[in-house]
XYZ file of C-alpha atoms in Angstrom:
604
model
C -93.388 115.656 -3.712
C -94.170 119.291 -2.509
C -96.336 118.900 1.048
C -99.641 118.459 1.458
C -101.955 120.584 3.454
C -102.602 119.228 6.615
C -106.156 119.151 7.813
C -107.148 121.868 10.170
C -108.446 119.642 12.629
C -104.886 118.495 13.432
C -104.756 121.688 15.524
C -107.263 120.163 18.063
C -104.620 119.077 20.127
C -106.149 118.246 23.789
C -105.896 121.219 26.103
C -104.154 119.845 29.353
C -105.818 121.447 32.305
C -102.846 120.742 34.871
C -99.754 119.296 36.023
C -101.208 115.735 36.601
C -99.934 111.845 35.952
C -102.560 109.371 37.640
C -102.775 105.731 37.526
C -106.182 103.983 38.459
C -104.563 100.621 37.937
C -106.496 99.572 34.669
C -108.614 99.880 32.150
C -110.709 97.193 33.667
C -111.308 98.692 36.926
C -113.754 101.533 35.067
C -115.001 99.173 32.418
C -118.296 99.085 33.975
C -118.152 103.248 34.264
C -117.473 103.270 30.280
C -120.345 100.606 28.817
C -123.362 103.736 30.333
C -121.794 105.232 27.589
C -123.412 102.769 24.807
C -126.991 100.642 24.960
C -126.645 97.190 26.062
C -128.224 94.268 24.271
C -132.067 94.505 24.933
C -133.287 91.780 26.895
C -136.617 90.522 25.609
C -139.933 91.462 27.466
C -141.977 88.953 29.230
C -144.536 87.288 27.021
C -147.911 88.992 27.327
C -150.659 87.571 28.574
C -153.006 85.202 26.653
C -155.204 86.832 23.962
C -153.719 90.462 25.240
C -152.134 92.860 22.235
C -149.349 94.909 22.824
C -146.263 96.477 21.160
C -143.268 95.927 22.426
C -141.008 98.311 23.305
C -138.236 96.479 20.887
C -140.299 97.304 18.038
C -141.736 100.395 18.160
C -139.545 103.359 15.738
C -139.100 105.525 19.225
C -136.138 102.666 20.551
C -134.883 101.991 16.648
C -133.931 105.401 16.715
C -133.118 106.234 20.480
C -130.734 103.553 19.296
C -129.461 104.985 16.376
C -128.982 108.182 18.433
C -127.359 106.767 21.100
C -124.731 105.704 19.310
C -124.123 109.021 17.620
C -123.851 110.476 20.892
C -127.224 112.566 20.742
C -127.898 112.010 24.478
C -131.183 114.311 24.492
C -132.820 112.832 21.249
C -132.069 109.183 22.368
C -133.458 110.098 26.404
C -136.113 111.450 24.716
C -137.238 108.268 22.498
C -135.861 105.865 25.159
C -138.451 107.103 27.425
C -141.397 107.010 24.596
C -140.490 104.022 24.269
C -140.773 102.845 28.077
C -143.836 104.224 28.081
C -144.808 101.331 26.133
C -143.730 99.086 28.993
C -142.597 101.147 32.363
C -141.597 97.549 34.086
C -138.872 96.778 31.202
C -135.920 96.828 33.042
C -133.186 96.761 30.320
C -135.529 99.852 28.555
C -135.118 101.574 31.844
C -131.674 101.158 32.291
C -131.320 102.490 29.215
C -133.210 105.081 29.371
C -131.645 106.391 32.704
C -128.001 106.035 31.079
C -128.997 108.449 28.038
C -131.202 110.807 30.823
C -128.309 111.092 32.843
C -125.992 111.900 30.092
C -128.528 114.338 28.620
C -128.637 115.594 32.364
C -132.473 115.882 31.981
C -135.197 116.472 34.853
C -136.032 112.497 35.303
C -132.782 110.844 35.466
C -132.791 111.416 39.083
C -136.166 109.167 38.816
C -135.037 106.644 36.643
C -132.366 106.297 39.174
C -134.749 105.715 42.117
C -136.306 103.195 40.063
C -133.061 101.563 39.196
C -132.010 101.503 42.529
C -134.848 99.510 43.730
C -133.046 96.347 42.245
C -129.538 95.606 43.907
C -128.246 94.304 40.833
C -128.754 97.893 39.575
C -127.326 100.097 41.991
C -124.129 101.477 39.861
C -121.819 104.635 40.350
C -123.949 106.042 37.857
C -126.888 105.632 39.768
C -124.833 107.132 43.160
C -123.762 109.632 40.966
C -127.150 110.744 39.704
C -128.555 110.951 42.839
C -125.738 112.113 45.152
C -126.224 115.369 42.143
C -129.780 115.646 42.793
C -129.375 116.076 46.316
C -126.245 118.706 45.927
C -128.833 120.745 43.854
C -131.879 120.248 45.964
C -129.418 121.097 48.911
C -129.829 117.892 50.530
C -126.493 117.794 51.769
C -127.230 115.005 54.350
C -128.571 112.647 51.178
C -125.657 113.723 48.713
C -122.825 112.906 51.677
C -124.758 109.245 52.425
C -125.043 108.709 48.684
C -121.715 109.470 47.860
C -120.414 107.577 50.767
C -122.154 104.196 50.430
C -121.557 104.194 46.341
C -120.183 101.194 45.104
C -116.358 101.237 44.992
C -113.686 100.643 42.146
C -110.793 102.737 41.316
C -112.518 105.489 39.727
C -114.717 106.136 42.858
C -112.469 105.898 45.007
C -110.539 109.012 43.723
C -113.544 110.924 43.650
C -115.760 109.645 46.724
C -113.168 112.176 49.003
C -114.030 115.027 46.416
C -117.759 114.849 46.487
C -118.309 113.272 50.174
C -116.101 116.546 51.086
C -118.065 119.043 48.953
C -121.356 117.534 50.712
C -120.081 118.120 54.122
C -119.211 121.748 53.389
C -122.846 122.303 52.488
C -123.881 121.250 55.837
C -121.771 123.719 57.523
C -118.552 121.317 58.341
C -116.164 123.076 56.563
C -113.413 121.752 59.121
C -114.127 118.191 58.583
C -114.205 118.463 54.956
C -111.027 119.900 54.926
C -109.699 116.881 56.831
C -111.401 114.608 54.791
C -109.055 115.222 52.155
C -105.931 117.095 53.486
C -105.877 115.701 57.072
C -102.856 113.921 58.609
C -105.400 110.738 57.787
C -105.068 111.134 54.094
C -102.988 109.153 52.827
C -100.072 110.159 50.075
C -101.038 109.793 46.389
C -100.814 111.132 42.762
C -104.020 112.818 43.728
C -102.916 114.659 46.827
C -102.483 117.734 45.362
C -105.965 117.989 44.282
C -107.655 117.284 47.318
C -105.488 119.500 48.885
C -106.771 122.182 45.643
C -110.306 121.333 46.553
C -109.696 122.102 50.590
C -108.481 124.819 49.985
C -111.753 126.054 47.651
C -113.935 124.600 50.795
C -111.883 127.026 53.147
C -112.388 129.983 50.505
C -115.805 129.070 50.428
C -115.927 129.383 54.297
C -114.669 132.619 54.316
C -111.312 131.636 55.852
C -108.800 133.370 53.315
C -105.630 132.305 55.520
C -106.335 128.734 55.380
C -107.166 128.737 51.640
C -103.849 130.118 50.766
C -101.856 128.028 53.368
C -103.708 124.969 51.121
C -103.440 126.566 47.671
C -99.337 126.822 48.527
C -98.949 123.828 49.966
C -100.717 121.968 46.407
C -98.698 124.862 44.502
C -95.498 122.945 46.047
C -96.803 119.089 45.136
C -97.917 119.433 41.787
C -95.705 118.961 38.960
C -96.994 121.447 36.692
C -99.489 124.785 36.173
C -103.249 123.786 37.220
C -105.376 126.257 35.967
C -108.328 125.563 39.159
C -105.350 125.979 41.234
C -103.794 128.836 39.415
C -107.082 130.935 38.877
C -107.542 130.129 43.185
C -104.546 131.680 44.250
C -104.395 134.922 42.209
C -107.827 135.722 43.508
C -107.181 135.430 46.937
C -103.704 137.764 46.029
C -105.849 139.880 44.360
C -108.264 139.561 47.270
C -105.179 140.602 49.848
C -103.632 143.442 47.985
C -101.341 141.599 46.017
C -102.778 141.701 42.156
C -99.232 142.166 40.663
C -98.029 138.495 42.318
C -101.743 136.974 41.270
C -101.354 138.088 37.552
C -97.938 137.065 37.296
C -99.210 133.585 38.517
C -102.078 133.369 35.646
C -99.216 134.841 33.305
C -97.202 131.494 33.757
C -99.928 129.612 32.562
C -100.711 131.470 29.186
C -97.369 132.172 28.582
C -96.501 129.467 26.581
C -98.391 129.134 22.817
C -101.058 126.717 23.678
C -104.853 127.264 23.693
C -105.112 128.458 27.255
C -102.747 131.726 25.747
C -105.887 132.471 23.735
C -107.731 133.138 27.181
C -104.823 135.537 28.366
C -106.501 138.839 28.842
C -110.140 137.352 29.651
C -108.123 135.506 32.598
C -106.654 138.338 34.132
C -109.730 140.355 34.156
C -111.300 137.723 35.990
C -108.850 137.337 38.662
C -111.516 139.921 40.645
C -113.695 136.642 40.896
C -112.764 133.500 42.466
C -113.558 130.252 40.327
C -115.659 128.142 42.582
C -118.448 130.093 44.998
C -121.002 127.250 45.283
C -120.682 123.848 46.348
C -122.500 122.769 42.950
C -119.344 124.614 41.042
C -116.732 122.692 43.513
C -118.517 119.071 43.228
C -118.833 119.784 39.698
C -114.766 120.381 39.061
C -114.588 117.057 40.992
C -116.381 115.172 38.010
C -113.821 117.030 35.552
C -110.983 116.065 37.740
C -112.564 112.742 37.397
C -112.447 113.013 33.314
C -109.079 114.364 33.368
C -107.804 111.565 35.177
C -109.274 109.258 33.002
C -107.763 110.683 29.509
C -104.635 110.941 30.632
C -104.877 106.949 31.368
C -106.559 106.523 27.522
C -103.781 108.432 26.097
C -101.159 105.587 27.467
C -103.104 102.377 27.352
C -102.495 102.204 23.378
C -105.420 100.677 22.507
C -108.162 101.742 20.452
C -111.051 99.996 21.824
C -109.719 100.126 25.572
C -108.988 103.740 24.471
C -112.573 104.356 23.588
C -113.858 102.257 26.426
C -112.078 104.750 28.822
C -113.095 107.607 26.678
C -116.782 107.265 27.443
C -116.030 107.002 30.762
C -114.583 110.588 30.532
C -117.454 111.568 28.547
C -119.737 110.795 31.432
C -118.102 112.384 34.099
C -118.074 115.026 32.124
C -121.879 115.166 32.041
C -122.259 114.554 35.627
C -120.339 118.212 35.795
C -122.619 119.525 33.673
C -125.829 118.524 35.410
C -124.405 120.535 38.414
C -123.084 123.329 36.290
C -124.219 123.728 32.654
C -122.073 126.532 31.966
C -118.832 125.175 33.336
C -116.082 125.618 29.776
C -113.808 123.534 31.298
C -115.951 120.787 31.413
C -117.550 122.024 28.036
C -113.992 122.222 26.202
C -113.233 118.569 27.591
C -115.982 116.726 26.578
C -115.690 118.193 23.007
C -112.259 117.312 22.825
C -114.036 113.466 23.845
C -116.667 113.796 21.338
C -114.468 114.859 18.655
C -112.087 111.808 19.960
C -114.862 109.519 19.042
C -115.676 110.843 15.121
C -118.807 112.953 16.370
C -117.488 116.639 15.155
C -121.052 118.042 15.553
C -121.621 116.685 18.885
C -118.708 118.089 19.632
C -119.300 121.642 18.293
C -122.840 121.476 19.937
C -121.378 121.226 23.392
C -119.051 124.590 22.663
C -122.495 126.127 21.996
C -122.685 126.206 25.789
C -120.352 128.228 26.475
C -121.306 131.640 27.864
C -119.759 134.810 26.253
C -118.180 136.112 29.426
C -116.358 133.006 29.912
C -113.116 133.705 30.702
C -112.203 130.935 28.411
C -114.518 131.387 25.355
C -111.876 132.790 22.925
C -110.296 129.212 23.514
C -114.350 127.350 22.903
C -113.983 129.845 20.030
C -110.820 128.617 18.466
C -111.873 125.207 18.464
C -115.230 125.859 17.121
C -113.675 127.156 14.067
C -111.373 124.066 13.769
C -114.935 122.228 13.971
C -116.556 124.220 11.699
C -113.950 123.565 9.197
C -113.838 120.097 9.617
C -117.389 119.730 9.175
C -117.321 121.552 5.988
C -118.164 125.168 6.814
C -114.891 127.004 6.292
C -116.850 130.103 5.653
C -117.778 130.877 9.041
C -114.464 129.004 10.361
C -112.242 131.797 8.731
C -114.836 134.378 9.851
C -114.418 132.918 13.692
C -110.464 133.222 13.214
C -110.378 136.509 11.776
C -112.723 138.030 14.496
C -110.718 136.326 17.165
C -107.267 137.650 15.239
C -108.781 141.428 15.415
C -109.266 141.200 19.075
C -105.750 139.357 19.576
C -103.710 140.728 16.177
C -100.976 138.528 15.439
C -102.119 135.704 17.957
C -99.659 133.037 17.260
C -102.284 130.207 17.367
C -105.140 131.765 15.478
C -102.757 133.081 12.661
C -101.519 129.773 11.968
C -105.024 127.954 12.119
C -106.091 130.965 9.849
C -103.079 129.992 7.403
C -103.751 126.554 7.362
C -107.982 127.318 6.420
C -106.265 129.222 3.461
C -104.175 126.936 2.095
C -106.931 124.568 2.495
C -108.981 127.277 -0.152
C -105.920 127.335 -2.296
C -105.485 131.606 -1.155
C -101.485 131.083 -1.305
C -100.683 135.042 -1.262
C -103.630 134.827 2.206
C -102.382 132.299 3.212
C -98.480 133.500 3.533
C -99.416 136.875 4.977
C -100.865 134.994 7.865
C -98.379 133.534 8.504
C -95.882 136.302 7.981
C -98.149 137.886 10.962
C -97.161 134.547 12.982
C -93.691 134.416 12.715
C -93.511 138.105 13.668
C -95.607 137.476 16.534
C -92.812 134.484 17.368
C -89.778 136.142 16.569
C -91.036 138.900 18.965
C -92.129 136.657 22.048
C -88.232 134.944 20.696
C -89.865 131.737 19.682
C -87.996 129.739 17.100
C -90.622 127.390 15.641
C -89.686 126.057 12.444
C -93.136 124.791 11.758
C -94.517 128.270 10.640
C -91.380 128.478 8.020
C -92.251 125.404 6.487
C -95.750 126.287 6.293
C -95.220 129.898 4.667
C -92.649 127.505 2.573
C -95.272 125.738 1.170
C -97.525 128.722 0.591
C -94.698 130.762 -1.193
C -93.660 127.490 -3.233
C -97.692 126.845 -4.263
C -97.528 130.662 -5.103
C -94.945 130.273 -7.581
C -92.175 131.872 -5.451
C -89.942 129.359 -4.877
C -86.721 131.971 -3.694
C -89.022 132.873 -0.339
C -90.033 129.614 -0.388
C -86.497 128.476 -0.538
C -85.242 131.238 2.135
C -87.914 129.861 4.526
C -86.885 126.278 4.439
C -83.312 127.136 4.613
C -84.215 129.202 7.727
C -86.101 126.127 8.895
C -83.392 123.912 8.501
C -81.432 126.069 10.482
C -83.165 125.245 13.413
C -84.309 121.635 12.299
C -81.159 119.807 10.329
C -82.628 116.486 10.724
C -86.664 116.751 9.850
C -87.638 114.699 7.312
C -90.012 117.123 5.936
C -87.688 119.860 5.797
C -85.225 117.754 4.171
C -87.792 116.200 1.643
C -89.472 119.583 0.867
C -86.555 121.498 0.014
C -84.376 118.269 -1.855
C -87.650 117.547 -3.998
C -87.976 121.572 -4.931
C -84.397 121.477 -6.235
C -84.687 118.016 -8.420
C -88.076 119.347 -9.771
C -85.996 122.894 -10.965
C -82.598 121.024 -11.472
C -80.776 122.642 -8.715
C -78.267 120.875 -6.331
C -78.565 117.388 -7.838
C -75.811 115.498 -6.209
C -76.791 117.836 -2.522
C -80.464 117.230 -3.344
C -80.174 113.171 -3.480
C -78.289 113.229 -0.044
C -80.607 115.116 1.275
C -83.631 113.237 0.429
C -81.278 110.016 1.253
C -81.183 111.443 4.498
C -84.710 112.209 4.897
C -85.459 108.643 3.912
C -82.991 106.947 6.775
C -84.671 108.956 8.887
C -88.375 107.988 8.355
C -88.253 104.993 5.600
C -92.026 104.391 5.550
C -93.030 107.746 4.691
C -94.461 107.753 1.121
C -93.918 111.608 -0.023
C -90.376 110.471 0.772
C -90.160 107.838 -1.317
C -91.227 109.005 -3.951
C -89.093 112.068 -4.101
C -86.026 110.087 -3.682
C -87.526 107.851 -6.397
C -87.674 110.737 -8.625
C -84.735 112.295 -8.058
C -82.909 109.001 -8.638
C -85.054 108.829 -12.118
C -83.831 112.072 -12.823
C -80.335 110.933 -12.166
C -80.485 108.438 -14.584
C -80.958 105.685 -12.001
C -84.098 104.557 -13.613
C -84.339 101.085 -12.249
C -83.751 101.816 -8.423
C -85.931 105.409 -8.693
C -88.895 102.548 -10.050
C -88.821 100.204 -7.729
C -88.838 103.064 -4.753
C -91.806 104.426 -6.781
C -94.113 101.335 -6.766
C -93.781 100.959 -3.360
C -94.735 105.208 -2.811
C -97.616 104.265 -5.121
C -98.313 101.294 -3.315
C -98.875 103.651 -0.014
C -100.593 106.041 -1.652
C -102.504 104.458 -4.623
C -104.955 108.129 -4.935
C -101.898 110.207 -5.314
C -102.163 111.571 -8.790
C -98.330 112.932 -8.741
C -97.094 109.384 -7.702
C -98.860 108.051 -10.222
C -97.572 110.370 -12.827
C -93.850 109.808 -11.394
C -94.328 106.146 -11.818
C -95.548 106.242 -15.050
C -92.901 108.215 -16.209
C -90.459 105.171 -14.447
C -92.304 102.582 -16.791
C -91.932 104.643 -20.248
C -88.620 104.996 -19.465
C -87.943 101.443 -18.790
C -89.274 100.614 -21.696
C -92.716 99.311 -19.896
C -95.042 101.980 -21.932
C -98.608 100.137 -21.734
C -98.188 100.151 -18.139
C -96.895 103.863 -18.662
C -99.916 104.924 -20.145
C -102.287 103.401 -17.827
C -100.267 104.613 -14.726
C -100.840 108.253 -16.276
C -104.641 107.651 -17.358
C -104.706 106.728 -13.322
C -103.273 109.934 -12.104
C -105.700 111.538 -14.671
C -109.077 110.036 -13.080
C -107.545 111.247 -9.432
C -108.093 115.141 -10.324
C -104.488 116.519 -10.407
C -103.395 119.885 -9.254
C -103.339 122.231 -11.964
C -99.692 121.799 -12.561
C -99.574 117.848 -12.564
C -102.521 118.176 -14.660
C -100.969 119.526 -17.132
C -97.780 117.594 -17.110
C -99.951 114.118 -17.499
C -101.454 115.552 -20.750
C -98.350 116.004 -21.971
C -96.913 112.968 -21.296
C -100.113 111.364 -23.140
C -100.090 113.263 -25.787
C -96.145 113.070 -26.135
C -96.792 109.147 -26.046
C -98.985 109.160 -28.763
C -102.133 107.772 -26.350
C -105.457 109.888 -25.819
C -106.331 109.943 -22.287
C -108.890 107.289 -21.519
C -112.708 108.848 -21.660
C -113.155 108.014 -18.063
C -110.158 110.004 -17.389
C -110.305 112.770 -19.081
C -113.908 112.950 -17.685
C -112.622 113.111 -13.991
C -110.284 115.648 -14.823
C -112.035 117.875 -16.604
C -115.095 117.911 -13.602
C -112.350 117.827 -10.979
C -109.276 119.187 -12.500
């Protein structure tokens, strides 16, 4: 079978912020970091007195739907009912704990009290709780508090990366710049994966300072330990070139980092004009990339345990380091585009689009919280505005490789072939120009030239992409299954989709293109059998369905035939197949079933 659009969303790749593999030795070690992330089971409330009437907290609509809200990640609606509903009963002490998790990840004005309450139990003092406060203090410029706080937190792996970033950032408010810097670049610090970023956050406490020649003595000596482009580190250093006469060297530095065709080359231009101001100039900003360092750290272990729920566990961990950046800096996109990429992660695509919201206009990275807005918006079913987004993000970047071929994709999705193929002509100029072979954006025009009805450039482009891709199965299944369906090639077209098959058996379109070009071939017996198991994959498929149906009339099996066909009927065909199954129907003799023909003519 011909491809099928992929969704738009698949574009939402996560944006990796630096050169960075970290271990914190286990899911289990931030287990208790991830559960703030969801409400515990309430414990009941005391009995009341004797005679007295009250409403429990338990039962009152406020905590059924701070509940509810909670677990759709709506921090701020569920802080807001948890604490209605603790007004009910302030002493609760499961209400309150659950109330402070959702204030603090809602970053609202009383977490820092709900903390203070918490704290006065033992059994409650968490990082959360060290966290929340050691914040409070940052932004109330209690640096004395913050440093304690963060120092006597309770330790597991995930604090102890971060206790040197954050004790550090806390001394450099109190004027010891010096010892901050030791704290985590000294002789005393001992070698780890996370080296280079204390050494990235020294050298913003020296910037911070005023002393330029230290910062870039730090900033080169992380430049030499990482092992790839950090875009904290990257934005640093071209400042302070900038700073000492030496713009050329400083944009060639940010250059390397949008080079390549990611998201961060979306951000190109605004990052270069902003290499007049250096990223971090309050110790709020540099605490607050701490957190996201934190988060980063974090996904990149979810992405390897390969496990869904400790993948999700370790997820909300992310999520709420993510928030403790944001309660020291609202506006920070870096935190902003990583906890979308977390919401979206965990199936909550409005969440996630809410938290782009934040992002300020003169961000140098908006046109990147713009991009995957529109890849939201689509996915949430808005593709009006998500094509507007892309084309006013194409006009200010014509040709943008990414943005043409999201653009593409949201037409194909809207069934604009002739749209759809022009943006992605503009795409693989844009390649061909920067010398890019990517074989992806033939295959994609491919499809949009063969749904066109021009299957000669559709053809061309999937010879082209062969080219450079002999052995992808969807190159090879694309182009074998165009030439069965116009009888072109038929010995060259079964090898082909042979090939594709031995090379990914399990894939369904595969199957049953081999299955119908070996029904096509006369092999009617072996193209069958290959075809129940494709509709056995993919039992919604109205062209597998169809194919198979086709199998059974022609071995003879033609009830089954005709109710394999009124099937495909009821699952609102594509034009083409659409008209292919009435045929066959009406060539058999056999009305289409009124349920059927129903669906088809509503869908069809």
């Amino acid at each position: 079978m011909p491809p099928r659009p992929a969704p738009l969303l698949a574009l939402l790749t996560p944006i990796l912020w630096g050169g960075l593999g970290v271990d914190i030795s286990g899911g289990a070690n931030v287990a208790h970091a991830a559960d703030v992330h969801r409400p515990p089971a309430h414990t009941a409330p005391a009995a009341p007195p004797s005679g007295a009437t009250t409403l429990s907290p338990v039962d009152s609509s406020d905590y059924l739907v701070a509940l509810q809200a909670a677990r759709l990640d709506d921090h701020a609606e569920a802080a807001r009912r948890f604490a209605a509903a603790l007004a009910v009963d302030p002493r609760d002490a499961a209400l309150t704990r659950q109330a402070f998790i959702q204030s603090a990840l809602a970053g609202t004005p009383d977490a820092p009290a709900l903390a203070r309450a918490m704290s006065g139990h033992p059994e409650e003092r968490t990082i959360v709780t060290a966290f929340v406060l050691g914040n409070s203090a940052i932004l109330k410029q209690d640096w004395r508090a913050a440093a304690e706080t963060f120092a006597t937190m309770p330790k597991d792996a995930l604090t102890r990366l971060l206790e040197p970033f954050l004790h550090a950032w806390s001394l450099a408010g109190v004027g010891k710049a010096d010892a901050a810097i030791q704290l985590l670049a000294g002789p005393g610090r001992a070698a780890s994966p996370m080296t280079p970023f204390y050494v990235i956050h020294a050298g913003l406490i020296a910037s911070i300072a005023g002393d330029k020649a230290r910062a870039e003595q730090l900033f080169r000596q992380a430049t030499t330990q990482t092992t790839g482009d950090d875009l904290l580190l990257a934005r640093a250093r071209a400042n302070l070139l900038w700073q000492d006469g030496h713009g050329l060297e400083g944009r060639a530095l940010l250059r390397r980092l949008t080079d390549a065709p990611t998201p961060l080359a979306l951000a190109s231009a605004d990052l270069q004009e902003a290499i007049t101001a250096p990223p971090v100039t309050t110790i709020p900003e540099g605490a607050a990339y701490a957190y996201v360092m934190g988060a980063y750290v974090l996904r990149q272990q979810a992405a390897h345990v390969g496990q869904a729920d400790a993948e999700k566990q370790i997820d909300a961990a992310a999520g709420m380091m993510l928030s403790m950046a944001l309660s020291l800096d609202p506006h920070l996109s870096v935190a902003r585009l990583m906890l979308s990429e977390v919401e979206e992660n965990s199936d909550h695509k409005d969440i996630a689009l809410q938290v782009l919201r934040g992002v300020e206009p003169t961000d140098p990275l908006i046109r990147v919280a713009r991009y995957r807005t529109a890849l939201l918006q689509d996915a949430l079913g808005d593709p009006v505005d998500a094509r507007r987004e892309l084309e006013d993000l194409e006009k200010g970047q014509p040709g943008q490789i990414l943005i043409c071929r999201a653009l593409a994709m949201l037409l194909f999705e809207q069934k604009d072939w002739a749209g759809s193929a022009a943006a992605y002509d503009r795409a693989i100029a844009s390649a061909k120009a920067a010398h890019l072979a990517d074989w992806t954006l033939l295959f994609g025009r491919a499809a949009a030239y063969e749904r066109a009805g021009d299957w000669t450039r559709s053809e061309a482009d999937l010879q082209e992409a062969r080219k450079l891709m002999p052995d992808e199965p969807l190159i090879l299944n694309f182009l074998g299954y165009g030439w069965v369906q116009r009888g072109l090639h038929k010995d060259e077209a079964i090898s082909m989709l042979q090939r594709a098959a031995s090379l990914d058996p399990d894939d369904a379109a595969i199957r049953d293109s081999l299955g119908w070009a070996l029904l096509e071939n006369h092999q009617t017996q072996e193209g069958a059998t290959l075809l129940e198991h494709a509709a056995e994959q993919t039992p919604l498929d109205p062209e597998v369905n169809y194919h198979l149906g086709v199998a059974y009339w022609r071995l003879g099996r033609k009830t089954e035939a005709i109710d394999q066909w009124n099937v495909a009927l009821g699952l609102k065909p594509e034009p083409d197949d659409l008209q292919r199954i009435r045929k066959a129907l009406s060539d058999a003799g056999a009305p289409a079933s009124p349920a059927a023909a129903s669906t088809a003519t509503n869908g069809g």
